Short mmCIF file of C-alpha atoms in Angstrom, two decimals:
data_model
loop_
_atom_site.label_atom_id
_atom_site.label_comp_id
_atom_site.label_asym_id
_atom_site.label_seq_id
_atom_site.Cartn_x
_atom_site.Cartn_y
_atom_site.Cartn_z
CA MET O 1 143.36 -73.52 13.38
CA SER O 2 146.72 -73.99 10.65
CA SER O 3 147.46 -76.79 12.05
CA PHE O 4 144.76 -79.25 13.49
CA THR O 5 143.88 -78.28 9.16
CA GLN O 6 146.91 -79.72 8.37
CA TYR O 7 147.05 -82.36 10.24
CA LEU O 8 143.37 -83.32 8.72
CA PHE O 9 144.61 -82.56 5.24
CA ALA O 10 147.31 -84.90 5.67
CA GLY O 11 144.74 -87.44 7.43
CA LEU O 12 142.75 -87.66 4.52
CA SER O 13 145.54 -88.30 2.10
CA ASN O 14 146.34 -91.10 3.71
CA GLY O 15 143.39 -92.41 4.86
CA ALA O 16 142.04 -92.30 1.21
CA ILE O 17 145.01 -94.75 0.18
CA TYR O 18 144.21 -96.82 3.01
CA ALA O 19 140.54 -96.62 2.21
CA LEU O 20 141.80 -98.04 -0.85
CA ILE O 21 143.88 -101.01 0.42
CA ALA O 22 141.01 -101.90 3.02
CA ILE O 23 138.51 -102.03 0.29
CA GLY O 24 140.50 -105.27 -1.51
CA TRP O 25 140.57 -106.76 2.11
CA VAL O 26 136.98 -106.22 1.79
CA LEU O 27 137.17 -107.24 -1.75
CA ILE O 28 138.41 -110.79 -1.87
CA PHE O 29 137.09 -111.57 2.18
CA ASN O 30 133.65 -111.51 0.91
CA VAL O 31 133.68 -112.73 -2.28
CA SER O 32 136.18 -116.38 -0.77
CA GLY O 33 136.39 -115.46 2.70
CA VAL O 34 140.38 -115.88 2.44
CA LEU O 35 142.36 -112.52 4.11
CA ASN O 36 145.09 -111.94 1.37
CA LEU O 37 148.09 -111.13 3.60
CA ALA O 38 149.82 -110.26 0.68
CA GLN O 39 147.55 -106.99 0.16
CA GLY O 40 151.01 -105.13 1.00
CA GLU O 41 153.13 -106.53 -1.91
CA LEU O 42 150.60 -105.72 -4.38
CA LEU O 43 150.89 -101.84 -3.56
CA MET O 44 154.19 -102.17 -3.70
CA VAL O 45 154.73 -103.86 -6.67
CA GLY O 46 152.81 -101.08 -8.06
CA GLY O 47 153.93 -98.06 -6.12
CA LEU O 48 157.95 -99.45 -7.54
CA THR O 49 157.08 -100.53 -10.79
CA PHE O 50 155.51 -97.15 -11.05
CA ALA O 51 158.90 -95.26 -10.14
CA TRP O 52 160.76 -97.69 -12.13
CA LEU O 53 159.97 -96.68 -15.09
CA ALA O 54 159.60 -93.39 -15.01
CA ALA O 55 162.95 -93.26 -14.19
CA GLU O 56 164.81 -95.78 -16.20
CA THR O 57 162.77 -95.35 -19.26
CA ASP O 58 160.78 -91.90 -20.85
CA MET O 59 157.67 -93.62 -20.45
CA PRO O 60 154.08 -90.59 -20.26
CA VAL O 61 153.24 -91.63 -16.71
CA ILE O 62 149.79 -92.13 -17.88
CA ALA O 63 151.53 -95.51 -19.38
CA GLY O 64 153.35 -95.98 -16.32
CA ILE O 65 150.13 -95.37 -13.46
CA VAL O 66 148.39 -98.69 -15.91
CA LEU O 67 151.35 -100.23 -16.45
CA ALA O 68 152.54 -100.10 -12.72
CA ILE O 69 148.32 -101.04 -12.06
CA GLY O 70 148.80 -104.75 -14.67
CA ALA O 71 151.63 -105.50 -12.86
CA SER O 72 149.68 -105.59 -9.47
CA VAL O 73 146.75 -106.84 -11.15
CA GLY O 74 148.93 -109.35 -12.97
CA VAL O 75 150.81 -110.28 -9.47
CA ALA O 76 147.17 -110.62 -7.73
CA VAL O 77 145.81 -113.05 -10.43
CA VAL O 78 149.21 -115.17 -10.81
CA LEU O 79 149.31 -115.69 -7.28
CA ASP O 80 145.41 -116.31 -7.20
CA VAL O 81 145.17 -119.18 -9.72
CA VAL O 82 148.79 -120.95 -9.00
CA ALA O 83 149.08 -120.85 -5.70
CA VAL O 84 145.30 -120.53 -3.83
CA ARG O 85 143.35 -122.31 -6.38
CA ARG O 86 145.29 -125.45 -5.80
CA VAL O 87 144.76 -125.18 -1.88
CA LYS O 88 142.12 -128.79 -1.99
CA SER O 89 141.81 -127.91 1.70
CA PRO O 90 138.20 -126.62 2.33
CA GLU O 91 139.68 -124.92 5.72
CA VAL O 92 140.26 -121.50 4.72
CA VAL O 93 143.78 -121.29 7.17
CA PRO O 94 145.39 -123.12 4.67
CA VAL O 95 144.61 -120.22 2.22
CA ILE O 96 146.05 -117.67 4.39
CA LEU O 97 149.21 -118.64 4.78
CA VAL O 98 150.15 -119.22 1.27
CA THR O 99 149.43 -116.05 0.92
CA LEU O 100 151.46 -115.05 3.91
CA GLY O 101 153.94 -117.06 2.04
CA ALA O 102 153.73 -115.43 -1.90
CA SER O 103 153.96 -111.86 0.61
CA PHE O 104 157.56 -113.40 1.82
CA VAL O 105 158.37 -114.39 -1.67
CA LEU O 106 157.17 -110.81 -3.41
CA ARG O 107 159.24 -108.53 -1.09
CA GLU O 108 161.89 -110.74 -1.98
CA LEU O 109 161.87 -110.73 -5.94
CA GLY O 110 160.79 -106.78 -4.76
CA ARG O 111 164.29 -106.65 -3.43
CA ILE O 112 165.89 -108.32 -6.01
CA VAL O 113 163.92 -106.69 -8.76
CA PHE O 114 163.50 -102.75 -7.80
CA GLY O 115 166.34 -102.69 -5.46
CA ALA O 116 167.33 -102.61 -1.57
CA ASP O 117 166.71 -98.75 -1.32
CA ALA O 118 163.46 -96.60 -1.39
CA LEU O 119 162.32 -94.55 -4.51
CA ARG O 120 160.75 -92.03 -4.76
CA HIS O 121 158.38 -90.34 -7.58
CA GLY O 122 157.46 -86.46 -7.64
CA TYR O 123 153.89 -85.46 -7.20
CA LEU O 124 151.76 -85.97 -10.43
CA ILE O 125 150.04 -82.45 -10.69
CA ASP O 126 152.35 -79.57 -9.78
CA GLY O 127 151.66 -76.33 -8.40
CA ASP O 128 151.26 -73.88 -5.63
CA PRO O 129 149.44 -74.93 -2.46
CA ILE O 130 146.67 -73.84 -2.40
CA MET O 131 146.12 -72.00 2.19
CA ILE O 132 143.39 -73.07 3.81
CA PHE O 133 142.57 -71.73 7.37
CA GLY O 134 146.48 -70.85 7.49
CA ALA O 135 147.20 -75.11 6.25
CA ALA O 136 149.00 -75.76 3.01
CA LEU O 137 147.12 -77.98 1.00
CA LEU O 138 148.82 -79.58 -2.19
CA PRO O 139 147.17 -79.86 -5.46
CA GLN O 140 148.64 -83.58 -4.93
CA ALA O 141 146.70 -84.23 -1.99
CA VAL O 142 143.65 -82.67 -3.86
CA LEU O 143 144.43 -85.17 -6.98
CA THR O 144 143.98 -88.43 -4.09
CA TRP O 145 141.29 -87.48 -3.04
CA VAL O 146 139.59 -86.96 -6.03
CA ILE O 147 140.91 -90.53 -7.58
CA VAL O 148 139.89 -91.85 -4.83
CA GLY O 149 136.14 -90.97 -5.12
CA VAL O 150 135.96 -91.87 -8.15
CA VAL O 151 136.93 -95.36 -7.93
CA VAL O 152 135.11 -95.84 -4.47
CA GLY O 153 132.56 -94.56 -6.61
CA LEU O 154 132.56 -96.54 -10.07
CA LEU O 155 132.69 -99.40 -7.71
CA ALA O 156 129.29 -98.61 -6.03
CA LEU O 157 128.54 -98.79 -9.50
CA PHE O 158 129.37 -101.82 -10.46
CA PHE O 159 128.68 -103.58 -7.14
CA ARG O 160 125.29 -102.06 -7.34
CA ARG O 161 125.02 -101.99 -11.26
CA THR O 162 126.12 -104.98 -12.86
CA VAL O 163 125.63 -108.16 -13.53
CA PHE O 164 129.44 -109.75 -12.46
CA GLY O 165 129.05 -107.15 -9.71
CA LYS O 166 126.47 -108.61 -8.47
CA ALA O 167 127.38 -112.23 -8.96
CA MET O 168 130.54 -111.56 -6.47
CA VAL O 169 127.68 -110.66 -4.17
CA ALA O 170 125.95 -113.34 -4.92
CA CYS O 171 128.72 -115.62 -3.41
CA SER O 172 129.64 -113.20 -0.87
CA ASP O 173 126.11 -113.62 0.38
CA ASP O 174 125.88 -117.37 -0.40
CA PRO O 175 128.57 -119.70 -2.29
CA VAL O 176 126.09 -122.58 -2.83
CA GLY O 177 123.47 -120.71 -4.38
CA ALA O 178 125.69 -118.76 -6.36
CA GLN O 179 126.76 -122.47 -7.32
CA ALA O 180 124.10 -123.87 -8.38
CA SER O 181 123.02 -121.14 -10.53
CA GLY O 182 125.87 -121.29 -12.87
CA ILE O 183 128.15 -119.49 -11.08
CA SER O 184 132.01 -120.42 -10.68
CA PRO O 185 132.85 -118.78 -6.71
CA SER O 186 136.56 -119.18 -8.29
CA ARG O 187 136.23 -117.38 -11.34
CA MET O 188 134.70 -114.65 -9.03
CA ARG O 189 137.80 -114.88 -6.73
CA THR O 190 140.08 -114.64 -9.15
CA ILE O 191 138.07 -111.21 -10.38
CA ALA O 192 138.10 -109.64 -7.07
CA PHE O 193 141.56 -110.68 -6.90
CA GLY O 194 142.57 -109.09 -9.90
CA ILE O 195 140.60 -106.23 -8.77
CA SER O 196 141.84 -105.77 -5.07
CA GLY O 197 145.49 -106.07 -7.66
CA ALA O 198 143.91 -103.08 -8.88
CA LEU O 199 142.86 -101.24 -6.08
CA ALA O 200 146.59 -101.81 -4.11
CA GLY O 201 148.70 -100.79 -7.50
CA LEU O 202 146.60 -97.57 -8.08
CA GLY O 203 146.92 -96.87 -4.05
CA GLY O 204 151.21 -97.42 -4.32
CA VAL O 205 151.29 -95.09 -7.89
CA LEU O 206 149.25 -92.82 -4.79
CA ILE O 207 151.64 -93.36 -2.18
CA ILE O 208 155.17 -93.50 -4.06
CA SER O 209 154.04 -89.78 -5.66
CA LEU O 210 153.44 -88.87 -1.69
CA THR O 211 155.95 -90.45 -0.13
CA SER O 212 159.35 -93.13 -0.56
CA LEU O 213 158.54 -96.35 -0.65
CA SER O 214 160.83 -99.99 -0.63
CA TRP O 215 159.95 -104.00 -1.38
CA ASP O 216 159.13 -103.57 2.41
CA GLY O 217 157.44 -100.97 2.76
CA GLY O 218 154.38 -101.94 1.48
CA THR O 219 153.86 -104.21 4.27
CA MET O 220 152.70 -102.13 6.93
CA ILE O 221 150.49 -100.13 4.71
CA GLY O 222 148.43 -103.31 3.84
CA LEU O 223 148.48 -103.95 7.32
CA LYS O 224 146.99 -100.51 8.11
CA GLY O 225 144.33 -101.39 5.93
CA PHE O 226 143.72 -104.75 7.11
CA ILE O 227 142.76 -102.35 10.15
CA ALA O 228 140.99 -100.07 8.18
CA ALA O 229 138.33 -103.05 6.69
CA VAL O 230 138.10 -104.11 10.47
CA PHE O 231 137.85 -100.82 12.36
CA GLY O 232 134.61 -100.20 9.35
CA GLY O 233 133.64 -103.83 10.18
CA LEU O 234 135.06 -106.42 8.04
CA GLY O 235 133.02 -107.48 5.36
CA ARG O 236 131.47 -104.11 4.49
CA TYR O 237 132.84 -101.17 1.79
CA GLU O 238 131.00 -98.39 2.88
CA GLY O 239 132.93 -99.45 6.47
CA ALA O 240 136.43 -100.50 4.18
CA VAL O 241 136.02 -96.16 3.57
CA ALA O 242 135.48 -95.14 6.50
CA GLY O 243 137.72 -97.06 8.64
CA GLY O 244 140.44 -95.82 5.87
CA LEU O 245 139.60 -92.31 6.91
CA ALA O 246 139.43 -92.77 10.07
CA LEU O 247 142.65 -94.35 10.57
CA GLY O 248 144.51 -92.09 9.16
CA MET O 249 142.84 -89.19 11.36
CA LEU O 250 143.82 -91.01 13.82
CA GLU O 251 147.65 -91.48 12.56
CA ALA O 252 147.53 -87.82 11.57
CA PHE O 253 146.40 -86.62 14.61
CA GLY O 254 148.06 -88.54 16.84
CA ALA O 255 151.84 -87.83 14.81
CA GLY O 256 151.23 -84.37 15.00
CA TYR O 257 149.27 -84.10 18.35
CA VAL O 258 151.84 -86.20 20.55
CA SER O 259 154.35 -87.36 18.05
CA SER O 260 155.49 -88.61 14.61
CA ALA O 261 157.07 -91.42 16.84
CA TYR O 262 154.13 -93.20 17.44
CA LYS O 263 152.25 -93.34 14.66
CA ASP O 264 152.37 -96.76 13.95
CA VAL O 265 151.84 -97.62 17.27
CA PHE O 266 148.07 -95.82 16.98
CA SER O 267 146.97 -97.65 14.06
CA LEU O 268 149.09 -101.01 15.68
CA GLY O 269 147.59 -100.42 18.75
CA LEU O 270 143.91 -100.05 17.91
CA LEU O 271 143.67 -103.30 15.55
CA VAL O 272 144.53 -105.43 19.01
CA VAL O 273 141.55 -102.92 21.00
CA LEU O 274 139.38 -103.40 18.08
CA LEU O 275 140.18 -107.09 18.39
CA LEU O 276 139.76 -106.90 22.40
CA LEU O 277 136.95 -105.14 22.49
CA ARG O 278 134.37 -104.70 19.08
CA PRO O 279 135.70 -107.82 16.56
CA GLN O 280 132.50 -106.93 14.71
CA GLY O 281 133.51 -102.99 13.81
CA LEU O 282 132.32 -100.19 14.40
CA LEU O 283 129.78 -100.70 11.28
CA GLY O 284 129.00 -104.01 12.27
CA GLY O 285 130.44 -106.50 10.15
CA ARG O 286 132.27 -110.03 9.90
CA VAL O 287 134.49 -111.54 12.94
CA VAL O 288 137.00 -113.51 11.76
CA THR O 289 137.70 -116.88 13.03
CA THR O 290 139.45 -119.47 12.11
CA MET B 1 117.85 -138.39 -19.34
CA LEU B 2 119.18 -138.72 -16.30
CA GLU B 3 120.53 -141.55 -15.12
CA LEU B 4 122.48 -142.22 -11.85
CA ARG B 5 123.80 -146.09 -12.29
CA ASP B 6 125.14 -148.36 -8.91
CA VAL B 7 125.97 -144.51 -7.42
CA THR B 8 128.50 -144.92 -3.78
CA ALA B 9 128.50 -141.34 -2.51
CA GLY B 10 128.88 -139.76 1.10
CA TYR B 11 130.55 -137.07 3.20
CA GLY B 12 134.61 -137.55 4.42
CA PRO B 13 134.67 -141.28 6.23
CA THR B 14 130.85 -141.76 6.23
CA GLU B 15 128.92 -143.38 3.30
CA VAL B 16 125.53 -141.94 2.73
CA LEU B 17 124.68 -143.93 -0.88
CA HIS B 18 125.60 -147.63 -1.21
CA GLY B 19 124.88 -148.03 -4.92
CA ILE B 20 121.80 -145.98 -6.10
CA SER B 21 120.51 -146.18 -9.63
CA LEU B 22 117.42 -143.97 -10.71
CA THR B 23 116.34 -142.89 -14.02
CA VAL B 24 114.62 -139.70 -14.99
CA GLY B 25 113.09 -139.36 -18.13
CA PRO B 26 112.60 -135.86 -19.98
CA GLY B 27 109.06 -134.09 -18.92
CA GLU B 28 109.08 -136.94 -16.12
CA ILE B 29 108.24 -135.72 -12.17
CA VAL B 30 110.05 -138.05 -9.84
CA THR B 31 110.55 -138.42 -6.10
CA LEU B 32 112.36 -139.67 -3.32
CA VAL B 33 110.84 -140.41 -0.89
CA GLY B 34 112.27 -142.24 2.57
CA SER B 35 112.59 -140.77 6.74
CA ASN B 36 115.86 -138.70 7.21
CA GLY B 37 118.69 -139.80 7.03
CA ALA B 38 117.52 -142.05 4.06
CA GLY B 39 119.49 -140.69 1.56
CA LYS B 40 117.52 -137.78 -0.28
CA THR B 41 119.01 -134.66 -0.06
CA THR B 42 123.16 -136.25 -0.38
CA THR B 43 121.34 -137.99 -3.45
CA LEU B 44 119.60 -134.94 -5.17
CA GLY B 45 123.00 -133.15 -3.88
CA VAL B 46 124.77 -135.95 -6.65
CA VAL B 47 123.46 -134.57 -8.99
CA GLY B 48 123.62 -131.31 -8.44
CA GLY B 49 127.24 -131.51 -7.67
CA ARG B 50 128.28 -130.74 -4.74
CA VAL B 51 128.32 -134.59 -3.20
CA GLN B 52 131.64 -136.29 -4.46
CA VAL B 53 130.78 -139.41 -6.51
CA ARG B 54 132.94 -142.44 -4.74
CA ALA B 55 131.92 -145.60 -7.64
CA GLY B 56 129.21 -145.83 -10.54
CA ASP B 57 127.95 -143.68 -12.58
CA VAL B 58 125.61 -140.42 -13.43
CA ARG B 59 124.68 -138.74 -16.57
CA PHE B 60 122.81 -136.57 -18.20
CA ASP B 61 121.74 -136.83 -21.69
CA GLY B 62 124.85 -139.16 -22.40
CA VAL B 63 127.08 -136.35 -20.58
CA ASP B 64 129.15 -137.37 -17.36
CA LEU B 65 128.26 -135.34 -14.81
CA ARG B 66 131.68 -136.73 -12.41
CA ARG B 67 133.70 -134.30 -13.31
CA LYS B 68 131.56 -131.10 -13.59
CA ARG B 69 131.62 -128.92 -10.81
CA PRO B 70 127.54 -127.54 -10.13
CA ASP B 71 128.31 -124.47 -11.76
CA GLN B 72 128.94 -126.00 -15.24
CA ARG B 73 125.90 -128.47 -14.66
CA ALA B 74 123.32 -125.13 -14.36
CA ALA B 75 125.04 -124.58 -17.81
CA LEU B 76 123.89 -128.08 -18.78
CA GLY B 77 120.94 -127.38 -18.05
CA ILE B 78 120.11 -128.64 -14.41
CA GLY B 79 118.50 -126.59 -12.06
CA GLN B 80 118.55 -126.28 -8.73
CA VAL B 81 116.37 -125.47 -5.67
CA PRO B 82 118.27 -126.31 -2.41
CA GLU B 83 117.53 -126.74 0.88
CA GLY B 84 117.10 -123.64 2.66
CA ARG B 85 116.46 -122.12 -0.66
CA ARG B 86 120.03 -120.76 -0.36
CA LEU B 87 118.83 -117.17 -1.97
CA PHE B 88 120.39 -114.35 -1.97
CA ASN B 89 119.61 -111.96 0.58
CA SER B 90 121.01 -108.75 0.58
CA LEU B 91 120.17 -108.50 -3.34
CA SER B 92 116.35 -107.76 -4.87
CA VAL B 93 113.88 -109.82 -6.22
CA ARG B 94 114.89 -108.92 -9.67
CA ASP B 95 118.76 -109.13 -9.31
CA ASN B 96 118.46 -113.00 -7.37
CA LEU B 97 116.14 -114.03 -10.56
CA VAL B 98 118.56 -112.53 -13.49
CA LEU B 99 121.62 -114.21 -11.62
CA GLY B 100 120.00 -117.34 -12.03
CA GLY B 101 120.20 -117.07 -15.89
CA PHE B 102 124.32 -116.11 -15.11
CA ALA B 103 125.80 -119.19 -16.81
CA HIS B 104 123.84 -118.45 -20.29
CA ARG B 105 124.72 -114.54 -20.32
CA ARG B 106 121.74 -113.51 -22.55
CA ARG B 107 121.20 -110.31 -24.39
CA ARG B 108 118.52 -108.21 -22.62
CA ALA B 109 116.07 -108.47 -24.59
CA GLU B 110 116.09 -112.42 -24.15
CA ALA B 111 116.43 -111.57 -20.14
CA LYS B 112 113.40 -109.41 -19.88
CA ALA B 113 111.91 -112.19 -22.04
CA LYS B 114 113.12 -114.83 -19.55
CA LEU B 115 111.97 -112.49 -16.56
CA ALA B 116 107.99 -111.89 -17.84
CA GLU B 117 107.80 -115.64 -17.65
CA VAL B 118 108.86 -116.10 -14.43
CA PHE B 119 107.00 -113.31 -13.36
CA GLU B 120 103.69 -114.70 -15.03
CA LEU B 121 104.47 -118.30 -13.36
CA PHE B 122 104.94 -115.76 -9.65
CA PRO B 123 103.26 -112.78 -9.91
CA ILE B 124 103.65 -111.99 -6.44
CA LEU B 125 107.74 -112.01 -7.60
CA GLU B 126 107.05 -109.93 -10.03
CA GLU B 127 105.06 -106.89 -7.18
CA ARG B 128 108.33 -107.32 -5.07
CA ALA B 129 110.50 -107.55 -7.50
CA GLY B 130 112.30 -104.17 -6.09
CA ALA B 131 112.71 -105.60 -2.65
CA GLU B 132 115.12 -107.22 -0.93
CA ALA B 133 115.14 -111.28 -1.22
CA ARG B 134 115.36 -111.36 2.87
CA THR B 135 112.13 -109.89 3.81
CA LEU B 136 110.06 -112.18 1.67
CA SER B 137 107.29 -115.02 3.65
CA GLY B 138 108.51 -118.29 3.06
CA GLY B 139 106.21 -118.89 0.98
CA GLU B 140 107.48 -116.02 -1.60
CA ALA B 141 111.10 -117.27 -1.03
CA GLN B 142 110.08 -120.70 -2.05
CA GLN B 143 108.68 -118.64 -5.46
CA LEU B 144 111.92 -117.08 -5.60
CA ALA B 145 114.22 -119.92 -5.14
CA ILE B 146 111.88 -122.70 -7.92
CA GLY B 147 111.49 -118.72 -10.10
CA ARG B 148 115.87 -118.42 -9.85
CA ALA B 149 116.50 -122.39 -10.94
CA LEU B 150 113.82 -121.45 -13.44
CA MET B 151 116.11 -118.77 -15.36
CA ALA B 152 118.42 -120.96 -16.44
CA SER B 153 116.01 -122.45 -18.84
CA PRO B 154 116.88 -125.80 -17.38
CA ARG B 155 115.64 -129.20 -18.52
CA LEU B 156 115.58 -130.90 -15.10
CA ILE B 157 115.02 -129.13 -11.86
CA LEU B 158 116.36 -130.54 -8.77
CA LEU B 159 114.10 -129.30 -5.42
CA ASP B 160 115.28 -130.33 -1.90
CA GLU B 161 112.17 -130.37 0.73
CA PRO B 162 110.30 -127.42 -1.23
CA SER B 163 107.64 -128.03 1.06
CA LEU B 164 110.06 -127.43 4.33
CA GLY B 165 108.50 -124.78 7.21
CA LEU B 166 105.63 -123.80 4.57
CA ALA B 167 101.63 -122.80 5.72
CA PRO B 168 99.53 -126.25 4.27
CA ARG B 169 98.14 -123.50 1.71
CA MET B 170 101.33 -122.39 -0.04
CA VAL B 171 102.14 -125.92 -0.02
CA GLY B 172 99.15 -126.93 -2.43
CA ARG B 173 100.60 -123.90 -5.04
CA VAL B 174 103.95 -124.81 -4.73
CA PHE B 175 103.55 -128.71 -6.06
CA ASP B 176 100.74 -127.49 -8.40
CA THR B 177 103.75 -125.15 -9.61
CA LEU B 178 105.74 -128.70 -10.55
CA ARG B 179 102.86 -129.32 -13.01
CA ARG B 180 103.09 -126.30 -14.59
CA LEU B 181 107.06 -127.06 -14.83
CA GLN B 182 105.97 -130.66 -16.08
CA GLU B 183 103.45 -128.83 -18.73
CA ARG B 184 106.61 -126.77 -19.77
CA GLY B 185 108.45 -130.08 -20.28
CA VAL B 186 110.36 -129.59 -17.63
CA ALA B 187 111.80 -132.78 -15.88
CA VAL B 188 111.52 -132.92 -11.60
CA LEU B 189 113.58 -134.94 -9.35
CA VAL B 190 112.27 -133.99 -5.89
CA ALA B 191 112.71 -134.96 -1.77
CA GLU B 192 110.08 -134.54 0.19
CA GLN B 193 109.27 -135.57 3.44
CA ASN B 194 105.64 -134.34 2.52
CA ALA B 195 105.49 -137.98 0.08
CA MET B 196 102.05 -138.01 -0.40
CA GLN B 197 101.50 -134.53 -1.90
CA ALA B 198 104.88 -135.13 -4.06
CA LEU B 199 103.53 -138.02 -5.01
CA ALA B 200 100.48 -136.71 -6.09
CA VAL B 201 101.42 -135.09 -9.26
CA ALA B 202 104.73 -137.73 -9.98
CA GLN B 203 104.56 -140.63 -12.24
CA GLU B 204 107.53 -142.56 -10.99
CA GLY B 205 108.54 -142.72 -7.11
CA TYR B 206 112.08 -144.39 -5.57
CA VAL B 207 111.70 -145.04 -1.51
CA LEU B 208 114.79 -144.67 -0.06
CA VAL B 209 116.43 -146.47 3.11
CA ARG B 210 119.56 -146.44 4.35
CA GLY B 211 121.03 -144.86 1.20
CA ARG B 212 119.66 -148.32 -1.13
CA VAL B 213 116.69 -148.23 -3.25
CA THR B 214 114.09 -150.41 -1.56
CA MET B 215 111.60 -150.15 -3.97
CA ARG B 216 110.56 -148.49 -6.94
CA ASP B 217 107.11 -147.62 -9.02
CA ALA B 218 104.82 -145.67 -10.72
CA ALA B 219 103.76 -143.10 -8.02
CA ALA B 220 100.23 -144.25 -8.45
CA ASN B 221 101.05 -147.56 -7.06
CA LEU B 222 103.33 -146.68 -4.14
CA ARG B 223 100.64 -144.09 -3.31
CA ASP B 224 98.25 -147.05 -2.78
CA ASN B 225 100.74 -149.44 -1.57
CA PRO B 226 99.36 -149.78 2.91
CA GLU B 227 103.19 -150.83 3.20
CA ILE B 228 104.61 -147.32 2.11
CA VAL B 229 101.55 -145.40 3.18
CA SER B 230 101.79 -146.75 6.55
CA THR B 231 105.87 -146.37 7.10
CA TYR B 232 106.64 -142.85 5.05
CA LEU B 233 103.28 -141.43 4.45
CA GLY B 234 102.12 -141.24 7.66
CA GLY B 235 97.91 -141.89 6.74
CA VAL B 236 95.79 -144.49 4.96
CA ALA B 237 96.11 -146.04 1.34
CA ALA B 238 94.22 -143.17 -1.03
#
């Protein structure tokens, strides 16, 4: 029982972070039909900026978090304005390739700026583990769940209650109708990149507070966010959250009961199986085509 | 108010409009008459900003529209009811309407007053304000599409096939709405297969044939022209 609970806690913590990244994928995809392949690198920028600031300055933790998230938002917005917006082709594939190119550039810049070694920030919250069914629950894990829960709730409010949030939904429902109504889809896409960058930056802060992260470490986490988004049904926010949590648990239980050496094999294998058997995801969403 | 001069436009390698000129005055209803493929929707696309102009001039109140995006044209006062309505299906009727005024960033009280105006024009929308747009009938959806365009307080509305797929009773109501818009000073440029009814509410009509204007006349004269009636209006002169 204690092992099961321990794996459950680990799965929920990683899954919550995957959910954040998955929402970022879904948001950009919904608003613009584009898959941002640099999503993981945005996470890397946020995480490493946070750890670097903590190591190199006396800045308060909160200020470091804000600056780290701001760095990811800045990079995401620049990526959209400088690269994505300039693609004149109406096709989606050239835009996706631009984001792939950006991911290579960001990785290399990450290595140059933050160095080749992995960085780590300590837990954001200290304290003794809480023992539940013989398993240790770290206060940091609880903090991660609370932060992700609050962010998901705020996002739901943003889409349901604010005109800007609804305008983004409108761009996803019908871009032609949105533009005819005075909504600029390109401006909405920039906002989507910004929010997505903020989610990735926060994900980076949470990851690097749990484990170490290096300049090339964002790629796999970004990919897992994509798998979570596809798992839940690409295009559905609630699916992204469910997909993230499910993927986190699949990995944790797989690593615990089979072998941690196969942790990535479980998630990547899940992507292959999903694309072959149920490309619309578990909850039913859009199928990615070119 | 709206002026197209010698406009050439099309899609990809295909040229659809070959030097079209037309004008719409303030508070005027102008109908585009023509068979399928004549260029009616493309003409509306040129004014709305969805179709690129290759040559010629498009002006709205003296402003050159050629470099304006559709959302910028909405802010200038051009409302659109595109073919297929293009509603935001996952959002409520009320949200669709509120987003229609997006370009104006109104204060809450102003937006509420505008919403009340549209509800007065289309009472069914108030009854169904909380329903998702996808659940509306064809007639309700058309009223929502027109209502959404009105939320931006446009001075010109572009309507593409407003009667398409509607029951005859509802078609009459849509054209009655055009008259009421005109009473409020809104100009209308409408492309309509049901040309007889469209000409009945219009002041001016343009006959398009393969991307060219072949005739421009008062709507009443076009309705009485036997050649036009037999070719495009499918019946006997009124």
